[in-house]
mmCIF file of C-alpha atoms in Angstrom:
data_model
loop_
_atom_site.group_PDB
_atom_site.id
_atom_site.type_symbol
_atom_site.label_atom_id
_atom_site.label_comp_id
_atom_site.label_asym_id
_atom_site.label_seq_id
_atom_site.Cartn_x
_atom_site.Cartn_y
_atom_site.Cartn_z
ATOM 1 C CA UNK A 1 -19.004 -41.806 -0.741
ATOM 2 C CA UNK A 2 -15.377 -42.049 0.344
ATOM 3 C CA UNK A 3 -12.982 -43.001 -2.429
ATOM 4 C CA UNK A 4 -11.255 -46.365 -2.162
ATOM 5 C CA UNK A 5 -7.599 -47.193 -2.643
ATOM 6 C CA UNK A 6 -5.641 -50.399 -3.019
ATOM 7 C CA UNK A 7 -4.051 -51.671 0.147
ATOM 8 C CA UNK A 8 -0.284 -51.018 -0.030
ATOM 9 C CA UNK A 9 1.861 -54.135 -0.235
ATOM 10 C CA UNK A 10 4.403 -52.843 2.279
ATOM 11 C CA UNK A 11 1.998 -50.913 4.531
ATOM 12 C CA UNK A 12 2.319 -51.571 8.262
ATOM 13 C CA UNK A 13 -0.075 -48.964 9.705
ATOM 14 C CA UNK A 14 -3.664 -48.486 8.622
ATOM 15 C CA UNK A 15 -3.914 -45.057 10.254
ATOM 16 C CA UNK A 16 -0.489 -43.411 10.521
ATOM 17 C CA UNK A 17 -0.125 -40.092 12.357
ATOM 18 C CA UNK A 18 2.490 -37.394 12.863
ATOM 19 C CA UNK A 19 3.281 -36.071 16.334
ATOM 20 C CA UNK A 20 5.331 -32.878 16.815
ATOM 21 C CA UNK A 21 6.511 -31.331 20.070
ATOM 22 C CA UNK A 22 7.082 -27.586 19.753
ATOM 23 C CA UNK A 23 7.537 -24.628 22.081
ATOM 24 C CA UNK A 24 5.806 -21.392 21.121
ATOM 25 C CA UNK A 25 8.599 -19.392 22.726
ATOM 26 C CA UNK A 26 11.163 -21.139 20.530
ATOM 27 C CA UNK A 27 9.430 -19.639 17.510
ATOM 28 C CA UNK A 28 9.409 -16.249 19.190
ATOM 29 C CA UNK A 29 13.153 -16.546 19.706
ATOM 30 C CA UNK A 30 13.605 -17.564 16.060
ATOM 31 C CA UNK A 31 11.510 -14.586 14.938
ATOM 32 C CA UNK A 32 13.712 -12.095 16.793
ATOM 33 C CA UNK A 33 16.860 -13.796 15.509
ATOM 34 C CA UNK A 34 15.548 -13.284 11.974
ATOM 35 C CA UNK A 35 14.621 -9.675 12.839
ATOM 36 C CA UNK A 36 18.170 -8.849 13.869
ATOM 37 C CA UNK A 37 19.496 -10.927 10.986
ATOM 38 C CA UNK A 38 17.410 -8.844 8.570
ATOM 39 C CA UNK A 39 18.859 -5.655 10.067
ATOM 40 C CA UNK A 40 22.416 -6.988 9.816
ATOM 41 C CA UNK A 41 21.825 -7.996 6.191
ATOM 42 C CA UNK A 42 20.384 -4.569 5.323
ATOM 43 C CA UNK A 43 23.310 -2.803 6.983
ATOM 44 C CA UNK A 44 25.811 -4.905 5.033
ATOM 45 C CA UNK A 45 24.122 -4.226 1.683
ATOM 46 C CA UNK A 46 23.732 -0.561 2.552
ATOM 47 C CA UNK A 47 27.397 -0.113 3.470
ATOM 48 C CA UNK A 48 28.830 -2.180 0.633
ATOM 49 C CA UNK A 49 26.521 -1.238 -2.253
ATOM 50 C CA UNK A 50 24.167 1.642 -1.487
ATOM 51 C CA UNK A 51 26.517 4.145 0.181
ATOM 52 C CA UNK A 52 29.033 4.382 -2.702
ATOM 53 C CA UNK A 53 26.265 4.471 -5.332
ATOM 54 C CA UNK A 54 24.413 7.331 -3.607
ATOM 55 C CA UNK A 55 27.675 9.233 -3.181
ATOM 56 C CA UNK A 56 28.449 8.874 -6.910
ATOM 57 C CA UNK A 57 25.061 10.244 -7.884
ATOM 58 C CA UNK A 58 22.464 9.503 -10.589
ATOM 59 C CA UNK A 59 24.943 7.945 -13.034
ATOM 60 C CA UNK A 60 25.570 5.076 -10.600
ATOM 61 C CA UNK A 61 21.930 4.069 -11.062
ATOM 62 C CA UNK A 62 21.994 4.249 -14.858
ATOM 63 C CA UNK A 63 20.510 7.740 -15.058
ATOM 64 C CA UNK A 64 21.841 10.806 -16.816
ATOM 65 C CA UNK A 65 24.189 13.068 -14.899
ATOM 66 C CA UNK A 66 22.230 15.695 -13.001
ATOM 67 C CA UNK A 67 18.996 13.662 -13.145
ATOM 68 C CA UNK A 68 16.476 14.590 -10.454
ATOM 69 C CA UNK A 69 14.713 11.249 -10.463
ATOM 70 C CA UNK A 70 14.355 9.046 -7.389
ATOM 71 C CA UNK A 71 16.395 9.972 -4.310
ATOM 72 C CA UNK A 72 18.134 12.839 -6.112
ATOM 73 C CA UNK A 73 14.981 14.938 -6.384
ATOM 74 C CA UNK A 74 15.526 17.313 -3.467
ATOM 75 C CA UNK A 75 17.287 20.473 -2.445
ATOM 76 C CA UNK A 76 18.465 20.666 1.181
ATOM 77 C CA UNK A 77 20.717 23.695 1.739
ATOM 78 C CA UNK A 78 21.149 22.983 5.473
ATOM 79 C CA UNK A 79 22.575 19.574 4.665
ATOM 80 C CA UNK A 80 24.576 20.762 1.646
ATOM 81 C CA UNK A 81 22.497 18.600 -0.712
ATOM 82 C CA UNK A 82 21.650 19.854 -4.213
ATOM 83 C CA UNK A 83 19.191 18.640 -6.833
ATOM 84 C CA UNK A 84 20.595 15.943 -9.084
ATOM 85 C CA UNK A 85 23.757 15.405 -7.037
ATOM 86 C CA UNK A 86 25.009 12.530 -4.926
ATOM 87 C CA UNK A 87 24.917 12.564 -1.125
ATOM 88 C CA UNK A 88 26.303 10.727 1.896
ATOM 89 C CA UNK A 89 23.934 8.121 3.303
ATOM 90 C CA UNK A 90 25.009 8.498 6.933
ATOM 91 C CA UNK A 91 24.973 12.305 7.177
ATOM 92 C CA UNK A 92 22.639 13.469 4.368
ATOM 93 C CA UNK A 93 19.846 10.873 4.130
ATOM 94 C CA UNK A 94 16.195 11.794 3.656
ATOM 95 C CA UNK A 95 15.429 10.414 7.101
ATOM 96 C CA UNK A 96 18.012 12.674 8.669
ATOM 97 C CA UNK A 97 16.529 15.660 6.835
ATOM 98 C CA UNK A 98 12.978 14.903 8.017
ATOM 99 C CA UNK A 99 13.598 13.550 11.532
ATOM 100 C CA UNK A 100 16.864 15.205 12.534
ATOM 101 C CA UNK A 101 18.551 11.821 13.060
ATOM 102 C CA UNK A 102 19.001 8.508 11.302
ATOM 103 C CA UNK A 103 17.757 5.173 12.571
ATOM 104 C CA UNK A 104 17.959 1.547 11.500
ATOM 105 C CA UNK A 105 15.337 2.045 8.763
ATOM 106 C CA UNK A 106 17.821 4.083 6.721
ATOM 107 C CA UNK A 107 19.551 0.845 5.796
ATOM 108 C CA UNK A 108 16.673 -0.326 3.588
ATOM 109 C CA UNK A 109 15.344 3.003 2.302
ATOM 110 C CA UNK A 110 17.269 2.931 -0.992
ATOM 111 C CA UNK A 111 17.752 0.618 -3.956
ATOM 112 C CA UNK A 112 18.984 -2.140 -4.006
ATOM 113 C CA UNK A 113 18.998 -2.613 -0.208
ATOM 114 C CA UNK A 114 15.229 -2.097 -0.135
ATOM 115 C CA UNK A 115 14.475 -4.871 -2.629
ATOM 116 C CA UNK A 116 17.045 -7.308 -1.246
ATOM 117 C CA UNK A 117 15.926 -6.781 2.352
ATOM 118 C CA UNK A 118 12.313 -7.314 1.257
ATOM 119 C CA UNK A 119 13.377 -10.773 0.070
ATOM 120 C CA UNK A 120 14.859 -11.598 3.480
ATOM 121 C CA UNK A 121 12.012 -10.056 5.499
ATOM 122 C CA UNK A 122 9.577 -13.029 5.112
ATOM 123 C CA UNK A 123 11.858 -15.094 7.372
ATOM 124 C CA UNK A 124 10.986 -12.712 10.203
ATOM 125 C CA UNK A 125 7.360 -12.221 9.178
ATOM 126 C CA UNK A 126 6.445 -15.903 8.833
ATOM 127 C CA UNK A 127 8.256 -17.018 11.988
ATOM 128 C CA UNK A 128 6.562 -14.242 13.980
ATOM 129 C CA UNK A 129 3.143 -15.247 12.639
ATOM 130 C CA UNK A 130 3.856 -18.908 13.502
ATOM 131 C CA UNK A 131 4.700 -17.772 17.038
ATOM 132 C CA UNK A 132 1.530 -15.687 17.315
ATOM 133 C CA UNK A 133 -0.586 -18.688 16.293
ATOM 134 C CA UNK A 134 1.217 -21.140 18.597
ATOM 135 C CA UNK A 135 1.086 -18.677 21.482
ATOM 136 C CA UNK A 136 -2.658 -18.258 20.971
ATOM 137 C CA UNK A 137 -3.110 -22.048 21.051
ATOM 138 C CA UNK A 138 -1.097 -22.138 24.302
ATOM 139 C CA UNK A 139 -3.344 -19.440 25.749
ATOM 140 C CA UNK A 140 -6.458 -21.264 24.532
ATOM 141 C CA UNK A 141 -5.417 -24.469 26.289
ATOM 142 C CA UNK A 142 -4.587 -22.562 29.474
ATOM 143 C CA UNK A 143 -8.051 -21.020 29.384
ATOM 144 C CA UNK A 144 -9.669 -24.441 28.982
ATOM 145 C CA UNK A 145 -7.731 -25.626 32.027
ATOM 146 C CA UNK A 146 -9.213 -22.730 33.973
ATOM 147 C CA UNK A 147 -5.893 -20.912 34.473
ATOM 148 C CA UNK A 148 -6.985 -17.562 33.008
ATOM 149 C CA UNK A 149 -9.285 -14.774 34.076
ATOM 150 C CA UNK A 150 -12.094 -13.890 31.673
ATOM 151 C CA UNK A 151 -10.725 -10.378 30.979
ATOM 152 C CA UNK A 152 -7.332 -11.717 29.919
ATOM 153 C CA UNK A 153 -8.855 -14.313 27.611
ATOM 154 C CA UNK A 154 -10.867 -11.573 25.878
ATOM 155 C CA UNK A 155 -7.738 -9.423 25.591
ATOM 156 C CA UNK A 156 -5.780 -12.350 24.112
ATOM 157 C CA UNK A 157 -8.397 -12.998 21.431
ATOM 158 C CA UNK A 158 -8.421 -9.340 20.406
ATOM 159 C CA UNK A 159 -4.604 -9.093 20.423
ATOM 160 C CA UNK A 160 -4.333 -12.264 18.319
ATOM 161 C CA UNK A 161 -6.523 -10.849 15.534
ATOM 162 C CA UNK A 162 -4.831 -7.439 15.599
ATOM 163 C CA UNK A 163 -1.326 -8.910 15.538
ATOM 164 C CA UNK A 164 -2.013 -11.134 12.540
ATOM 165 C CA UNK A 165 -3.179 -8.143 10.499
ATOM 166 C CA UNK A 166 -0.409 -5.772 11.594
ATOM 167 C CA UNK A 167 2.409 -8.285 11.084
ATOM 168 C CA UNK A 168 1.211 -8.986 7.564
ATOM 169 C CA UNK A 169 1.089 -5.264 6.719
ATOM 170 C CA UNK A 170 4.606 -4.352 7.872
ATOM 171 C CA UNK A 171 5.781 -5.255 4.359
ATOM 172 C CA UNK A 172 4.348 -1.911 3.239
ATOM 173 C CA UNK A 173 7.616 -0.267 4.332
ATOM 174 C CA UNK A 174 9.160 -1.879 1.254
ATOM 175 C CA UNK A 175 6.249 -0.940 -1.006
ATOM 176 C CA UNK A 176 5.889 2.706 0.038
ATOM 177 C CA UNK A 177 9.295 4.283 -0.630
ATOM 178 C CA UNK A 178 10.478 6.295 2.376
ATOM 179 C CA UNK A 179 11.619 9.397 0.501
ATOM 180 C CA UNK A 180 8.473 9.526 -1.665
ATOM 181 C CA UNK A 181 5.670 8.525 0.716
ATOM 182 C CA UNK A 182 6.909 9.201 4.232
ATOM 183 C CA UNK A 183 3.486 8.940 5.895
ATOM 184 C CA UNK A 184 2.538 5.626 4.301
ATOM 185 C CA UNK A 185 6.004 4.190 4.848
ATOM 186 C CA UNK A 186 5.940 5.114 8.534
ATOM 187 C CA UNK A 187 2.403 3.737 8.912
ATOM 188 C CA UNK A 188 3.735 0.247 8.135
ATOM 189 C CA UNK A 189 6.384 0.618 10.800
ATOM 190 C CA UNK A 190 3.775 1.931 13.257
ATOM 191 C CA UNK A 191 1.847 -1.305 12.728
ATOM 192 C CA UNK A 192 4.904 -3.383 13.596
ATOM 193 C CA UNK A 193 5.544 -1.278 16.706
ATOM 194 C CA UNK A 194 2.018 -1.904 17.964
ATOM 195 C CA UNK A 195 2.276 -5.629 17.161
ATOM 196 C CA UNK A 196 5.576 -6.078 19.019
ATOM 197 C CA UNK A 197 4.210 -4.109 21.977
ATOM 198 C CA UNK A 198 1.068 -6.262 22.106
ATOM 199 C CA UNK A 199 3.171 -9.433 21.904
ATOM 200 C CA UNK A 200 5.362 -8.324 24.823
ATOM 201 C CA UNK A 201 2.376 -7.144 26.892
ATOM 202 C CA UNK A 202 0.323 -10.287 26.246
ATOM 203 C CA UNK A 203 3.340 -12.434 27.044
ATOM 204 C CA UNK A 204 3.938 -10.639 30.350
ATOM 205 C CA UNK A 205 0.287 -10.648 31.406
ATOM 206 C CA UNK A 206 0.037 -14.363 30.632
ATOM 207 C CA UNK A 207 2.836 -15.097 33.106
ATOM 208 C CA UNK A 208 1.148 -12.968 35.754
ATOM 209 C CA UNK A 209 -2.347 -14.369 35.177
ATOM 210 C CA UNK A 210 -1.208 -18.003 35.215
ATOM 211 C CA UNK A 211 0.951 -17.323 38.295
ATOM 212 C CA UNK A 212 4.164 -18.631 36.801
ATOM 213 C CA UNK A 213 7.092 -18.838 39.200
ATOM 214 C CA UNK A 214 10.807 -18.933 38.389
ATOM 215 C CA UNK A 215 13.064 -20.129 41.162
ATOM 216 C CA UNK A 216 16.075 -18.109 40.023
ATOM 217 C CA UNK A 217 13.991 -14.936 40.547
ATOM 218 C CA UNK A 218 13.150 -15.996 44.096
ATOM 219 C CA UNK A 219 9.679 -17.525 43.819
ATOM 220 C CA UNK A 220 6.284 -16.382 42.634
ATOM 221 C CA UNK A 221 6.162 -12.995 44.399
ATOM 222 C CA UNK A 222 9.531 -11.807 43.100
ATOM 223 C CA UNK A 223 8.731 -13.245 39.674
ATOM 224 C CA UNK A 224 5.567 -11.148 39.540
ATOM 225 C CA UNK A 225 7.451 -8.041 40.664
ATOM 226 C CA UNK A 226 10.111 -8.520 37.975
ATOM 227 C CA UNK A 227 7.466 -8.968 35.268
ATOM 228 C CA UNK A 228 5.509 -5.919 36.428
ATOM 229 C CA UNK A 229 8.673 -3.784 36.476
ATOM 230 C CA UNK A 230 9.456 -4.808 32.899
ATOM 231 C CA UNK A 231 5.854 -4.222 31.852
ATOM 232 C CA UNK A 232 5.747 -0.703 33.339
ATOM 233 C CA UNK A 233 8.998 0.300 31.615
ATOM 234 C CA UNK A 234 7.812 -1.258 28.360
ATOM 235 C CA UNK A 235 4.508 0.627 28.364
ATOM 236 C CA UNK A 236 6.147 3.912 29.368
ATOM 237 C CA UNK A 237 8.700 3.968 26.542
ATOM 238 C CA UNK A 238 6.186 2.529 24.057
ATOM 239 C CA UNK A 239 3.727 5.347 24.785
ATOM 240 C CA UNK A 240 6.415 7.900 23.923
ATOM 241 C CA UNK A 241 7.594 5.990 20.840
ATOM 242 C CA UNK A 242 4.136 5.377 19.397
ATOM 243 C CA UNK A 243 3.163 9.015 20.000
ATOM 244 C CA UNK A 244 6.214 10.167 18.027
ATOM 245 C CA UNK A 245 5.482 7.713 15.206
ATOM 246 C CA UNK A 246 1.819 8.759 14.972
ATOM 247 C CA UNK A 247 2.982 12.363 14.587
ATOM 248 C CA UNK A 248 5.119 11.344 11.589
ATOM 249 C CA UNK A 249 2.208 9.423 10.029
ATOM 250 C CA UNK A 250 0.022 12.502 10.368
ATOM 251 C CA UNK A 251 2.537 15.196 9.398
ATOM 252 C CA UNK A 252 5.298 13.590 7.365
ATOM 253 C CA UNK A 253 8.058 15.029 9.592
ATOM 254 C CA UNK A 254 9.416 14.291 13.052
ATOM 255 C CA UNK A 255 7.687 15.830 16.091
ATOM 256 C CA UNK A 256 9.476 19.032 17.278
ATOM 257 C CA UNK A 257 10.252 17.549 20.689
ATOM 258 C CA UNK A 258 12.047 14.575 19.097
ATOM 259 C CA UNK A 259 14.489 16.952 17.365
ATOM 260 C CA UNK A 260 15.766 18.474 20.586
ATOM 261 C CA UNK A 261 19.238 17.661 21.911
ATOM 262 C CA UNK A 262 19.591 15.228 24.807
ATOM 263 C CA UNK A 263 22.935 16.548 25.998
ATOM 264 C CA UNK A 264 24.438 13.133 25.256
ATOM 265 C CA UNK A 265 26.854 13.952 22.480
ATOM 266 C CA UNK A 266 24.888 14.814 19.325
ATOM 267 C CA UNK A 267 22.041 12.446 20.175
ATOM 268 C CA UNK A 268 18.503 13.772 19.687
ATOM 269 C CA UNK A 269 15.570 12.987 21.987
ATOM 270 C CA UNK A 270 13.885 10.897 19.290
ATOM 271 C CA UNK A 271 17.070 8.927 18.768
ATOM 272 C CA UNK A 272 17.319 8.130 22.482
ATOM 273 C CA UNK A 273 13.671 7.045 22.522
ATOM 274 C CA UNK A 274 14.385 4.756 19.557
ATOM 275 C CA UNK A 275 17.261 3.034 21.339
ATOM 276 C CA UNK A 276 15.353 2.505 24.603
ATOM 277 C CA UNK A 277 12.304 1.248 22.729
ATOM 278 C CA UNK A 278 14.411 -1.278 20.810
ATOM 279 C CA UNK A 279 15.932 -2.440 24.086
ATOM 280 C CA UNK A 280 12.541 -3.313 25.601
ATOM 281 C CA UNK A 281 10.832 -4.546 22.428
ATOM 282 C CA UNK A 282 13.558 -6.249 20.392
ATOM 283 C CA UNK A 283 16.476 -7.060 22.714
ATOM 284 C CA UNK A 284 14.786 -8.035 25.988
ATOM 285 C CA UNK A 285 12.180 -10.269 24.235
ATOM 286 C CA UNK A 286 15.006 -12.116 22.490
ATOM 287 C CA UNK A 287 16.539 -13.003 25.863
ATOM 288 C CA UNK A 288 13.191 -13.670 27.556
ATOM 289 C CA UNK A 289 11.953 -15.944 24.759
ATOM 290 C CA UNK A 290 15.154 -18.003 24.837
ATOM 291 C CA UNK A 291 14.853 -18.477 28.605
ATOM 292 C CA UNK A 292 11.150 -19.343 28.450
ATOM 293 C CA UNK A 293 11.703 -21.796 25.584
ATOM 294 C CA UNK A 294 13.918 -23.811 27.950
ATOM 295 C CA UNK A 295 11.522 -23.678 30.892
ATOM 296 C CA UNK A 296 7.971 -23.832 29.535
ATOM 297 C CA UNK A 297 5.843 -26.904 28.807
ATOM 298 C CA UNK A 298 5.813 -27.411 25.000
ATOM 299 C CA UNK A 299 2.809 -28.005 22.810
ATOM 300 C CA UNK A 300 2.186 -31.466 21.379
ATOM 301 C CA UNK A 301 0.690 -31.320 17.890
ATOM 302 C CA UNK A 302 -0.657 -34.527 16.358
ATOM 303 C CA UNK A 303 -1.760 -34.710 12.726
ATOM 304 C CA UNK A 304 -3.707 -37.720 11.438
ATOM 305 C CA UNK A 305 -6.559 -38.696 9.127
ATOM 306 C CA UNK A 306 -9.458 -41.126 9.319
ATOM 307 C CA UNK A 307 -8.533 -44.680 8.369
ATOM 308 C CA UNK A 308 -8.327 -45.014 4.548
ATOM 309 C CA UNK A 309 -10.955 -47.129 2.775
ATOM 310 C CA UNK A 310 -8.634 -49.895 1.593
ATOM 311 C CA UNK A 311 -9.615 -52.704 -0.785
ATOM 312 C CA UNK A 312 -7.577 -55.814 -1.579
ATOM 313 C CA UNK A 313 -8.344 -55.885 -5.328
ATOM 314 C CA UNK A 314 -9.822 -53.533 -7.934
ATOM 315 C CA UNK A 315 -13.638 -53.566 -8.249
ATOM 316 C CA UNK A 316 -13.462 -54.924 -11.806
ATOM 317 C CA UNK A 317 -11.537 -57.970 -10.546
ATOM 318 C CA UNK A 318 -14.203 -58.950 -8.005
ATOM 319 C CA UNK A 319 -16.652 -61.817 -8.978
ATOM 320 C CA UNK A 320 -20.303 -61.078 -9.801
ATOM 321 C CA UNK A 321 -22.997 -61.940 -7.310
ATOM 322 C CA UNK A 322 -25.498 -64.576 -8.405
ATOM 323 C CA UNK A 323 -28.990 -63.203 -9.203
ATOM 324 C CA UNK A 324 -32.380 -64.995 -9.294
ATOM 325 C CA UNK A 325 -33.031 -67.392 -12.204
ATOM 326 C CA UNK A 326 -30.541 -68.865 -14.536
ATOM 327 C CA UNK A 327 -29.133 -71.008 -11.822
ATOM 328 C CA UNK A 328 -27.028 -72.861 -14.356
ATOM 329 C CA UNK A 329 -25.133 -69.697 -15.360
ATOM 330 C CA UNK A 330 -21.471 -69.707 -14.657
ATOM 331 C CA UNK A 331 -20.063 -66.886 -12.649
ATOM 332 C CA UNK A 332 -18.035 -64.563 -14.848
ATOM 333 C CA UNK A 333 -15.619 -61.783 -14.028
ATOM 334 C CA UNK A 334 -16.788 -58.221 -14.490
ATOM 335 C CA UNK A 335 -13.697 -57.519 -16.528
ATOM 336 C CA UNK A 336 -14.838 -60.056 -19.174
ATOM 337 C CA UNK A 337 -18.230 -58.378 -19.457
ATOM 338 C CA UNK A 338 -16.522 -55.033 -19.862
ATOM 339 C CA UNK A 339 -14.319 -56.482 -22.607
ATOM 340 C CA UNK A 340 -17.360 -57.927 -24.412
ATOM 341 C CA UNK A 341 -19.138 -54.585 -24.244
ATOM 342 C CA UNK A 342 -16.118 -52.935 -25.850
ATOM 343 C CA UNK A 343 -16.258 -55.441 -28.753
ATOM 344 C CA UNK A 344 -19.968 -54.887 -29.353
#
């Protein structure tokens, strides 16, 4: 039986509801803003706090001089790093020793940047998960309108489940310390790579399958060509990047081919792959999501409940119903009977 409640004195609506208009792509844009914000925050903490502490050595972290605990437990003659001594973050990091080059992850590999960045990370994680859910709802509605092919709808359902799991597990990069558990640490980043790739691919295929047209690109045919060109480049660089990351997960060191020189200054092949991959998976989606958020039909979300079971007075204040016999009995209030029972 549904519980009852007194009718509010100032109530005007018996069944109020909440209606929200939201664009899935707006949340995608917010997610990438938080992603780059997290990186900027980690870089600031790393440069201001971590770099001087690592250079000073174990004593800067409250350890005895010459201690080989934590990041000071290694001997790297090629990099002029000795056990129990400080080192330069930019030129002598563990990542540089293992991969031959440093990337953005170096900024949150060491205390306290790792812990502080982990506190900021949920802004990116939660906003990305909100986007994934809203984007799936958008795809679901498009499928119900008959806009999608069966193969794409199946792909979208699979990608949705995979992305939710992978996005939630990226936090393992803060749990598995990079210089202690390289394979496990990199596995978390591999999950994020796959998730961001799936998001970009699903997003692109959705536009193609629903035959979206943007006038500034010159109509539907040129729109499709632009999307396909982006998709081909995205998949090409992602194949190379994911292959390199899988090698690290399996071996704990960078693949030999990623350590080769590119001929562009001192840049390594793996470093160049990193930059191109970030361009197609973290920079381009930021721009694309902002544009789409201004041009796509938003979702309308309405939240309501069934009408409450209101009463005008408490049950104990309602008069008794007359029963058979005793016709001369006066009607009494239930509250008086209750009071009498308490006395007895």
